[in-house]
mmCIF file with all atom_site columns, C-alpha atoms in Angstrom:
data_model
loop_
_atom_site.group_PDB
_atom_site.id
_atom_site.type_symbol
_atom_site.label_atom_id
_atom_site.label_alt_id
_atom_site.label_comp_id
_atom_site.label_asym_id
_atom_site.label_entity_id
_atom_site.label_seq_id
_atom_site.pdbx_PDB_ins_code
_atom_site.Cartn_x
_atom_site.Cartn_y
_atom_site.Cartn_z
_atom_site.occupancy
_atom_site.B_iso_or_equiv
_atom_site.pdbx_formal_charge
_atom_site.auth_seq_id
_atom_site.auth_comp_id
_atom_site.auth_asym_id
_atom_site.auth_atom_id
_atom_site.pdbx_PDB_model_num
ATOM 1   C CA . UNK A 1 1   ? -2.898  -12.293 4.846   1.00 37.00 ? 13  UNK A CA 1
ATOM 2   C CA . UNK A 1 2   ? -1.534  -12.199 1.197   1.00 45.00 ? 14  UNK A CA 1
ATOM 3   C CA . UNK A 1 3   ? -4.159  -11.233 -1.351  1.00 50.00 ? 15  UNK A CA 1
ATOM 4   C CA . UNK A 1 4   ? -3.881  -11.636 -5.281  1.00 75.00 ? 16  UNK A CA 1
ATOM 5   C CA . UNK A 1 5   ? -1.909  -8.781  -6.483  1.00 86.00 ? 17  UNK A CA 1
ATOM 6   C CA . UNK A 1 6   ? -3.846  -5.933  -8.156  1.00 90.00 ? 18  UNK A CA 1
ATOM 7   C CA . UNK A 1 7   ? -3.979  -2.993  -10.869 1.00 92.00 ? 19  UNK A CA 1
ATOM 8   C CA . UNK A 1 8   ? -1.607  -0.523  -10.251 1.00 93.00 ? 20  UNK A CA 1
ATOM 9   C CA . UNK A 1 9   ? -3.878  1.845   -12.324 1.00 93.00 ? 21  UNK A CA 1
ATOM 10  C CA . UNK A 1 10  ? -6.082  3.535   -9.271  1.00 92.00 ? 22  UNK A CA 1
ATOM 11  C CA . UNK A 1 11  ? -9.175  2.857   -8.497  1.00 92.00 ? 23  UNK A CA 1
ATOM 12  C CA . UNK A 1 12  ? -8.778  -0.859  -10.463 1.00 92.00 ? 24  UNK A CA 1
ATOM 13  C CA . UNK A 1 13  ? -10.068 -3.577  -8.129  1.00 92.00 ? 25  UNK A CA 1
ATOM 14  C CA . UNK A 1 14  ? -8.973  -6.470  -10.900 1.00 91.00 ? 26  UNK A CA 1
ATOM 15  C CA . UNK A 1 15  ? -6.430  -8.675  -10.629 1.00 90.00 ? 27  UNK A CA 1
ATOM 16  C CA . UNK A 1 16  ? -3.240  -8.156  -12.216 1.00 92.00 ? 28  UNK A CA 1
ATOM 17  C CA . UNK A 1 17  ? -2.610  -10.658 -15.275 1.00 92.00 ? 29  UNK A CA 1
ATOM 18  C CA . UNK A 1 18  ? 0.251   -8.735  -16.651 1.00 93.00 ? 30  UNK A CA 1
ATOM 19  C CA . UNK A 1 19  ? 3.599   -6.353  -16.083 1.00 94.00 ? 31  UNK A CA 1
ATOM 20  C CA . UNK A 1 20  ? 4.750   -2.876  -17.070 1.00 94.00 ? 32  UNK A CA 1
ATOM 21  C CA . UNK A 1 21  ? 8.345   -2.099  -16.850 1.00 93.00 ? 33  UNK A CA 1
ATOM 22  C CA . UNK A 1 22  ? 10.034  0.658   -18.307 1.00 91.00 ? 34  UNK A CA 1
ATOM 23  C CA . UNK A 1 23  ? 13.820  0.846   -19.733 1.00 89.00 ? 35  UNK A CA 1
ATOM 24  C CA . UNK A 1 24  ? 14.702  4.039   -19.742 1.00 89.00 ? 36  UNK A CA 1
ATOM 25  C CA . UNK A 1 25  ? 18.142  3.830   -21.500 1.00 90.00 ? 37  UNK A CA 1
ATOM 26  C CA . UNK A 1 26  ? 16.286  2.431   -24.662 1.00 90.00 ? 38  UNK A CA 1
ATOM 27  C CA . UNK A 1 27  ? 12.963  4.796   -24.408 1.00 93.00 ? 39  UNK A CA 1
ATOM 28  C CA . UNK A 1 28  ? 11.030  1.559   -24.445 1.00 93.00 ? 40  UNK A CA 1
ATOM 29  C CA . UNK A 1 29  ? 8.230   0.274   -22.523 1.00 93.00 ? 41  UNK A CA 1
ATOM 30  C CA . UNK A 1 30  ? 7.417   -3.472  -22.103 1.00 93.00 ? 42  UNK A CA 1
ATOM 31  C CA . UNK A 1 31  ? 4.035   -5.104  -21.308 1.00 94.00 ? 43  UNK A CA 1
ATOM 32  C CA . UNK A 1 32  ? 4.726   -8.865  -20.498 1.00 91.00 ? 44  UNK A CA 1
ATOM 33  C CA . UNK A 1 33  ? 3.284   -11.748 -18.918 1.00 90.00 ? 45  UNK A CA 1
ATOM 34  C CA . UNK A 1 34  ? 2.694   -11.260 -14.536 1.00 89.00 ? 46  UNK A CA 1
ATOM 35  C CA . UNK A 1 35  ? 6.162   -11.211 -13.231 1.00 88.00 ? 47  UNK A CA 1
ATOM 36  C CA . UNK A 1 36  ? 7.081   -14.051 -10.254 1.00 83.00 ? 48  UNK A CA 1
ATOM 37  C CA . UNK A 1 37  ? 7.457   -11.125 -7.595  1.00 83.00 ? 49  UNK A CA 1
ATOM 38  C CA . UNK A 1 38  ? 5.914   -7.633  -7.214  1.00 83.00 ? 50  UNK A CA 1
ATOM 39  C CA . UNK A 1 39  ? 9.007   -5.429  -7.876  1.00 85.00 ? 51  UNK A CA 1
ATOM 40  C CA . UNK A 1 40  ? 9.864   -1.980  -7.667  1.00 86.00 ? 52  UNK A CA 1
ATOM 41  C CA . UNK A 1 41  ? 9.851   0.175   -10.692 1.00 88.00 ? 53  UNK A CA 1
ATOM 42  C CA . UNK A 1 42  ? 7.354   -2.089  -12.385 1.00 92.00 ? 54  UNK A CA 1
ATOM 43  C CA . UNK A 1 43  ? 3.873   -1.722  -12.522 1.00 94.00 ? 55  UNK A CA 1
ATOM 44  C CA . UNK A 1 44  ? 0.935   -5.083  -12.513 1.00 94.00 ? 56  UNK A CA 1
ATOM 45  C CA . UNK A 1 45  ? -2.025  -4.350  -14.549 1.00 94.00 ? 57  UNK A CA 1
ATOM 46  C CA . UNK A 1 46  ? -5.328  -5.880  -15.428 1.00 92.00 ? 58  UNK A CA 1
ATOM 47  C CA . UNK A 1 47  ? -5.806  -7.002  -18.829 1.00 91.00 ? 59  UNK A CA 1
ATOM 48  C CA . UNK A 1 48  ? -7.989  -3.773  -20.050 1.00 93.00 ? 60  UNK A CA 1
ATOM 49  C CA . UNK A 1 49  ? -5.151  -1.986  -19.169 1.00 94.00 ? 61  UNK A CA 1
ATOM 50  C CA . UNK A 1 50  ? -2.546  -4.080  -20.571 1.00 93.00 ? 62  UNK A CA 1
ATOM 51  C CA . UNK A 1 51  ? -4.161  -3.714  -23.936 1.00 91.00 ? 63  UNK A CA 1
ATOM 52  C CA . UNK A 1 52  ? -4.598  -0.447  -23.548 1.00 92.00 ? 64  UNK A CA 1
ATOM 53  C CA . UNK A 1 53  ? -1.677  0.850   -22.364 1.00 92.00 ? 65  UNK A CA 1
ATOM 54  C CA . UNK A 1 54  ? 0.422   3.339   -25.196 1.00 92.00 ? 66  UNK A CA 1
ATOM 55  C CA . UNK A 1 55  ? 3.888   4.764   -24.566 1.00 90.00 ? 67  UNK A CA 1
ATOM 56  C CA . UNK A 1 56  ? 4.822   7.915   -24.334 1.00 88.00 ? 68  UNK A CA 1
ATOM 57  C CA . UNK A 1 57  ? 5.904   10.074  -27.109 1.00 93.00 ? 69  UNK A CA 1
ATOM 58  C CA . UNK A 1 58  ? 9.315   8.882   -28.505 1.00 94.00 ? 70  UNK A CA 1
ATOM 59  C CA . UNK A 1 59  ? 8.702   5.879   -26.517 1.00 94.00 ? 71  UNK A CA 1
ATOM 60  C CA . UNK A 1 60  ? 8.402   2.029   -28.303 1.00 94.00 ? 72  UNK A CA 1
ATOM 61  C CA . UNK A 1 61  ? 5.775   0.056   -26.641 1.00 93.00 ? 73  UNK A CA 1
ATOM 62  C CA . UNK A 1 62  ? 6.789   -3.793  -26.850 1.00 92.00 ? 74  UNK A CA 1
ATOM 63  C CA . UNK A 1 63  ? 3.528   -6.298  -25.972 1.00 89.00 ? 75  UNK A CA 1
ATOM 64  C CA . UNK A 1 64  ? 3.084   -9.583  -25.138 1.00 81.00 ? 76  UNK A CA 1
ATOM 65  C CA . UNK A 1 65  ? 1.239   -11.120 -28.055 1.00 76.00 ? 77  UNK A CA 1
ATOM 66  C CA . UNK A 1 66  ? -0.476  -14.237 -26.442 1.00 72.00 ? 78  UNK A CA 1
ATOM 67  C CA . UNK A 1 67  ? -2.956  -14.276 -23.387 1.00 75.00 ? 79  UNK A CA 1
ATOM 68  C CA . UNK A 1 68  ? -2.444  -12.831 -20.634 1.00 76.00 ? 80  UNK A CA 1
ATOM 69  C CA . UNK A 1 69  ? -3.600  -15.639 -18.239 1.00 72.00 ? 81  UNK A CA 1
ATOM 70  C CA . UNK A 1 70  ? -4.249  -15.253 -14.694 1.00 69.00 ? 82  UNK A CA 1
ATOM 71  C CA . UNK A 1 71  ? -1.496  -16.776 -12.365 1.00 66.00 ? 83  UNK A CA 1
ATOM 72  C CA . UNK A 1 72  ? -2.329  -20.248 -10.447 1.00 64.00 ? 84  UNK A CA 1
ATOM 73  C CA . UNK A 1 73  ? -3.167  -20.302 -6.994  1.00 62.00 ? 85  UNK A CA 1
ATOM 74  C CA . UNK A 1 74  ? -0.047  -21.013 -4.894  1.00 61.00 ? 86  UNK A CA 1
ATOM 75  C CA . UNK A 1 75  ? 0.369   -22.116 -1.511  1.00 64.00 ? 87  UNK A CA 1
ATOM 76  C CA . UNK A 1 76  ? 0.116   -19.266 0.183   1.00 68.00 ? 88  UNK A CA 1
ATOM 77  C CA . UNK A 1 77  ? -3.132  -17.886 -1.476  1.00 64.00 ? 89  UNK A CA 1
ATOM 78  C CA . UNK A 1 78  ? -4.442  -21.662 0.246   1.00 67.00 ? 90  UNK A CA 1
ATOM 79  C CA . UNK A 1 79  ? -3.120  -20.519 3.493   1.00 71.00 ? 91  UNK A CA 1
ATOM 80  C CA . UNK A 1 80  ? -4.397  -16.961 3.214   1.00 70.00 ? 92  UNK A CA 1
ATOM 81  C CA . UNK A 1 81  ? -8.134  -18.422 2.418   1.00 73.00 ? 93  UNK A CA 1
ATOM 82  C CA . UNK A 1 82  ? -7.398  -20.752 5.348   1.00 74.00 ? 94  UNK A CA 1
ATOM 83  C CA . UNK A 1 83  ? -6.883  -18.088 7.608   1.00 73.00 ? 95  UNK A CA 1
ATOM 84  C CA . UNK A 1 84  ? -9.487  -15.864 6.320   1.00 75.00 ? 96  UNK A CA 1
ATOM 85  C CA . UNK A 1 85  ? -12.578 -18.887 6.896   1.00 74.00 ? 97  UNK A CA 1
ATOM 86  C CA . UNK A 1 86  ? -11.040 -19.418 10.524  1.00 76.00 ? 98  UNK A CA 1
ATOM 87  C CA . UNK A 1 87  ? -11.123 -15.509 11.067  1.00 77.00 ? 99  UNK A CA 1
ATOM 88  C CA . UNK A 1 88  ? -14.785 -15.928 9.559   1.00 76.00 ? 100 UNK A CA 1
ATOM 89  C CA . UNK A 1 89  ? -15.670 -18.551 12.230  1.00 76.00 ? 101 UNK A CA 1
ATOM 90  C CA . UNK A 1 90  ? -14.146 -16.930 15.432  1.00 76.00 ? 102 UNK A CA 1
ATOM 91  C CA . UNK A 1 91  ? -16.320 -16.126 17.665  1.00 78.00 ? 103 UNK A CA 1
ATOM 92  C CA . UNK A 1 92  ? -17.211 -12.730 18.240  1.00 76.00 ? 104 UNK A CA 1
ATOM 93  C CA . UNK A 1 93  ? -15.301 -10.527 21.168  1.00 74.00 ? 105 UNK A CA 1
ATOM 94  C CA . UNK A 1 94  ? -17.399 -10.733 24.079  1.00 75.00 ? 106 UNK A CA 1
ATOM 95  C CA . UNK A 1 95  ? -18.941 -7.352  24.768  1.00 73.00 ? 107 UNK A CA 1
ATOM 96  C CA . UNK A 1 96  ? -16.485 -4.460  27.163  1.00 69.00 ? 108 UNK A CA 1
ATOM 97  C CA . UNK A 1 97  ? -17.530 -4.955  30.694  1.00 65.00 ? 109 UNK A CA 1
ATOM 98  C CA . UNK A 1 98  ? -18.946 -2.053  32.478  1.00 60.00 ? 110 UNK A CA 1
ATOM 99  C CA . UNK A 1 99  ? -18.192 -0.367  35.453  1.00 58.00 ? 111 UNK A CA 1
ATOM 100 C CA . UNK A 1 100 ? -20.385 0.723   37.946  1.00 55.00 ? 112 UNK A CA 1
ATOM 101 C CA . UNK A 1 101 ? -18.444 4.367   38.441  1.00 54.00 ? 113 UNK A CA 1
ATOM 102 C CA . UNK A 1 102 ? -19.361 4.452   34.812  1.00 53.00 ? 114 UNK A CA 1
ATOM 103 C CA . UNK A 1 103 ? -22.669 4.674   35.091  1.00 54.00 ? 115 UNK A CA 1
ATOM 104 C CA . UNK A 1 104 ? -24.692 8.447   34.846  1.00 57.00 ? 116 UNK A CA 1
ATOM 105 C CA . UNK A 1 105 ? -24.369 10.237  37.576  1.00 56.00 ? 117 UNK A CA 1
ATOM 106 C CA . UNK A 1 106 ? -21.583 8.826   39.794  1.00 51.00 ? 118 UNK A CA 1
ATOM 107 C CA . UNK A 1 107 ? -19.091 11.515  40.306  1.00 52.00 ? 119 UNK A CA 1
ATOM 108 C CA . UNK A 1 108 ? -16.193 9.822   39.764  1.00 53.00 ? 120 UNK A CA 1
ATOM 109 C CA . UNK A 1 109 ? -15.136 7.446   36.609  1.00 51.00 ? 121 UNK A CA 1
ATOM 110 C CA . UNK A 1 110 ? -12.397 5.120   35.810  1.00 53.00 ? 122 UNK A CA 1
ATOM 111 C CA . UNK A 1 111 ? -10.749 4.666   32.425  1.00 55.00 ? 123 UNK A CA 1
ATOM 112 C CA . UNK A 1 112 ? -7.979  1.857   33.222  1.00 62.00 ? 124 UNK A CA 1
ATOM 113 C CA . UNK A 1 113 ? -5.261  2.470   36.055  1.00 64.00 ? 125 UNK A CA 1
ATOM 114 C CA . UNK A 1 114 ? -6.326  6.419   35.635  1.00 63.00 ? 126 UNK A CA 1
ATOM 115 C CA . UNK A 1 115 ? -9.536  7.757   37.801  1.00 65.00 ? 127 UNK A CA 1
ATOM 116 C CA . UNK A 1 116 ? -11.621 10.918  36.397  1.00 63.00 ? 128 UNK A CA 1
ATOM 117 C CA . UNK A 1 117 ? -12.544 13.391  39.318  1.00 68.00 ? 129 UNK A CA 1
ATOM 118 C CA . UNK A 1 118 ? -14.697 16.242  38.248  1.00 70.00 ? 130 UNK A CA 1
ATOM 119 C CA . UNK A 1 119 ? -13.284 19.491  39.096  1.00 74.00 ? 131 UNK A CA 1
ATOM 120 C CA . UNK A 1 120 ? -14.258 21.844  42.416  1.00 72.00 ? 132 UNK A CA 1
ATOM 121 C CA . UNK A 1 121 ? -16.017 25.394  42.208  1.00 65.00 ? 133 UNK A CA 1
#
């Protein structure tokens, strides 16, 4: 099931609204709107962090001026909350059956095709 994408920053449960990527050959890190795709090398942040974010010494820091909006819903966020209410509404496994050579004191037990025999003295 596909979720919204979230801060990279640890421990963030917000949704991303915003992308980091870094070019190294210009020392320059850029803070734009969400990008279409999750992409290696680039990082999704909340908007705190977005704000927030400095570069690192020597570094320029170029941000998006304008909102940073959350993206739509698409078509597969409607399927993933589809699947997630029918997942909701299953029924719940019925309990495991037991086995009477399960039971307390029976000598002997079974745990699939394999049978437990207690050892001799």
């Amino acid at each position: 099931m596909r979720s919204p994408r979230r801060c990279s920053r640890n421990g963030c449960p917000r949704q991303a609204v915003a992308t980091l990527t870094y070019v190294y050959n210009d020392s320059t890190a850029v803070v734009g709107p969400l990008a279409a795709f999750a992409e290696p090398h680039t990082y999704d942040l909340c908007e705190p962090h977005a704000r927030s974010l400095t570069a690192p010494r020597g570094w320029e820091l170029v941000r998006h001026d304008g909102d940073f909006a959350p993206p739509p819903p698409t078509t597969d966020d409607l399927v993933a909350l589809a699947d997630a209410v029918r997942e909701a509404a299953r029924p719940p496994a019925p309990p495991p059956r037991t086995d009477e050579r399960d039971l307390p004191g029976h000598q002997t037990g079974r745990r699939g095709h394999l049978r437990v025999i207690p050892p001799t003295h």
